[in-house]
Amino acid sequence: MVLAASKAAAAGQHLFVTSGATSPRLPDQVPTYLYLACFGDTFRPPQRPDDAYNDLGAQTAMVIFRSGDTYTELLQGYFTTRFTQLDG
């Protein structure tokens, strides 16, 4: 919803500030006019693989996400990348 609304705002050369949208891709999709006033999706998800691997001793993980949903696809990507870096 933020992507659509911010594109409309940008078309009218209006700034759009959101505290709810977290995708780090959004500022590239609507440059100049869109600002994120929150932690991005890349802030917390990379910590979860560390917690699972280091604190819980997990060496394998299953990530269930909704295919075709950009938000969940990005989150699973961040988790999977980091967990793999840890040799999970």
mmCIF file of C-alpha atoms in Angstrom:
data_model
loop_
_atom_site.group_PDB
_atom_site.id
_atom_site.type_symbol
_atom_site.label_atom_id
_atom_site.label_comp_id
_atom_site.label_asym_id
_atom_site.label_seq_id
_atom_site.Cartn_x
_atom_site.Cartn_y
_atom_site.Cartn_z
ATOM 1 C CA MET A 1 0.000 0.000 0.000
ATOM 2 C CA VAL A 2 2.850 2.365 0.802
ATOM 3 C CA LEU A 3 4.431 1.799 -2.593
ATOM 4 C CA ALA A 4 1.241 2.789 -4.402
ATOM 5 C CA ALA A 5 0.535 5.766 -2.131
ATOM 6 C CA SER A 6 4.098 7.062 -2.214
ATOM 7 C CA LYS A 7 4.224 6.854 -6.014
ATOM 8 C CA ALA A 8 1.061 8.957 -6.156
ATOM 9 C CA ALA A 9 2.573 11.450 -3.713
ATOM 10 C CA ALA A 10 5.812 11.590 -5.719
ATOM 11 C CA ALA A 11 3.869 12.241 -8.915
ATOM 12 C CA GLY A 12 2.603 15.400 -7.242
ATOM 13 C CA GLN A 13 6.075 16.160 -5.851
ATOM 14 C CA HIS A 14 4.950 15.635 -2.240
ATOM 15 C CA LEU A 15 7.091 14.034 0.442
ATOM 16 C CA PHE A 16 5.801 10.775 1.869
ATOM 17 C CA VAL A 17 7.031 9.648 5.293
ATOM 18 C CA THR A 18 5.981 6.269 6.638
ATOM 19 C CA SER A 19 6.571 4.694 10.019
ATOM 20 C CA GLY A 20 5.042 1.364 9.038
ATOM 21 C CA ALA A 21 6.666 0.256 5.797
ATOM 22 C CA THR A 22 9.948 -1.551 6.349
ATOM 23 C CA SER A 23 11.201 -2.827 2.986
ATOM 24 C CA PRO A 24 14.689 -1.502 2.247
ATOM 25 C CA ARG A 25 13.747 -1.531 -1.444
ATOM 26 C CA LEU A 26 11.131 1.223 -1.099
ATOM 27 C CA PRO A 27 13.479 4.255 -1.150
ATOM 28 C CA ASP A 28 14.978 3.000 -4.423
ATOM 29 C CA GLN A 29 11.502 2.509 -5.882
ATOM 30 C CA VAL A 30 10.382 6.049 -5.005
ATOM 31 C CA PRO A 31 13.581 8.095 -4.769
ATOM 32 C CA THR A 32 13.575 11.691 -3.526
ATOM 33 C CA TYR A 33 10.036 11.681 -2.105
ATOM 34 C CA LEU A 34 9.769 8.592 0.142
ATOM 35 C CA TYR A 35 11.328 8.339 3.593
ATOM 36 C CA LEU A 36 11.153 5.442 6.047
ATOM 37 C CA ALA A 37 10.866 6.477 9.703
ATOM 38 C CA CYS A 38 11.373 2.988 11.142
ATOM 39 C CA PHE A 39 13.845 0.149 11.359
ATOM 40 C CA GLY A 40 14.066 -1.663 8.046
ATOM 41 C CA ASP A 41 13.436 -5.363 7.537
ATOM 42 C CA THR A 42 17.177 -5.956 7.464
ATOM 43 C CA PHE A 43 17.533 -4.865 11.111
ATOM 44 C CA ARG A 44 15.922 -7.721 13.102
ATOM 45 C CA PRO A 45 15.719 -10.779 10.802
ATOM 46 C CA PRO A 46 19.495 -11.190 10.528
ATOM 47 C CA GLN A 47 19.655 -11.522 14.331
ATOM 48 C CA ARG A 48 17.202 -14.427 14.410
ATOM 49 C CA PRO A 49 19.510 -16.860 12.573
ATOM 50 C CA ASP A 50 22.247 -15.978 15.054
ATOM 51 C CA ASP A 51 19.866 -16.687 17.940
ATOM 52 C CA ALA A 52 18.808 -20.010 16.427
ATOM 53 C CA TYR A 53 22.321 -21.137 15.566
ATOM 54 C CA ASN A 54 24.260 -19.838 18.560
ATOM 55 C CA ASP A 55 21.739 -19.841 21.403
ATOM 56 C CA LEU A 56 19.591 -22.824 20.432
ATOM 57 C CA GLY A 57 22.287 -24.855 18.677
ATOM 58 C CA ALA A 58 20.141 -25.263 15.557
ATOM 59 C CA GLN A 59 22.045 -26.531 12.540
ATOM 60 C CA THR A 60 19.028 -26.853 10.273
ATOM 61 C CA ALA A 61 15.975 -24.670 9.815
ATOM 62 C CA MET A 62 12.801 -24.632 7.771
ATOM 63 C CA VAL A 63 11.510 -21.265 6.628
ATOM 64 C CA ILE A 64 7.835 -21.111 5.712
ATOM 65 C CA PHE A 65 6.701 -18.015 3.854
ATOM 66 C CA ARG A 66 4.029 -16.846 1.458
ATOM 67 C CA SER A 67 5.317 -17.090 -2.110
ATOM 68 C CA GLY A 68 4.434 -14.050 -4.183
ATOM 69 C CA ASP A 69 4.351 -11.770 -1.111
ATOM 70 C CA THR A 70 7.327 -9.424 -1.395
ATOM 71 C CA TYR A 71 7.483 -8.781 2.360
ATOM 72 C CA THR A 72 7.675 -12.440 3.379
ATOM 73 C CA GLU A 73 9.981 -13.322 0.478
ATOM 74 C CA LEU A 74 12.443 -10.631 1.555
ATOM 75 C CA LEU A 75 12.358 -11.707 5.211
ATOM 76 C CA GLN A 76 12.987 -15.351 4.403
ATOM 77 C CA GLY A 77 15.836 -14.274 2.136
ATOM 78 C CA TYR A 78 17.518 -12.301 4.926
ATOM 79 C CA PHE A 79 17.110 -15.217 7.340
ATOM 80 C CA THR A 80 18.314 -17.852 4.880
ATOM 81 C CA THR A 81 21.360 -15.840 3.813
ATOM 82 C CA ARG A 82 22.518 -15.271 7.365
ATOM 83 C CA PHE A 83 21.787 -18.815 8.566
ATOM 84 C CA THR A 84 23.802 -20.174 5.637
ATOM 85 C CA GLN A 85 26.692 -17.834 6.476
ATOM 86 C CA LEU A 86 26.731 -19.401 9.942
ATOM 87 C CA ASP A 87 27.060 -22.864 8.309
ATOM 88 C CA GLY A 88 23.470 -23.719 9.148
#
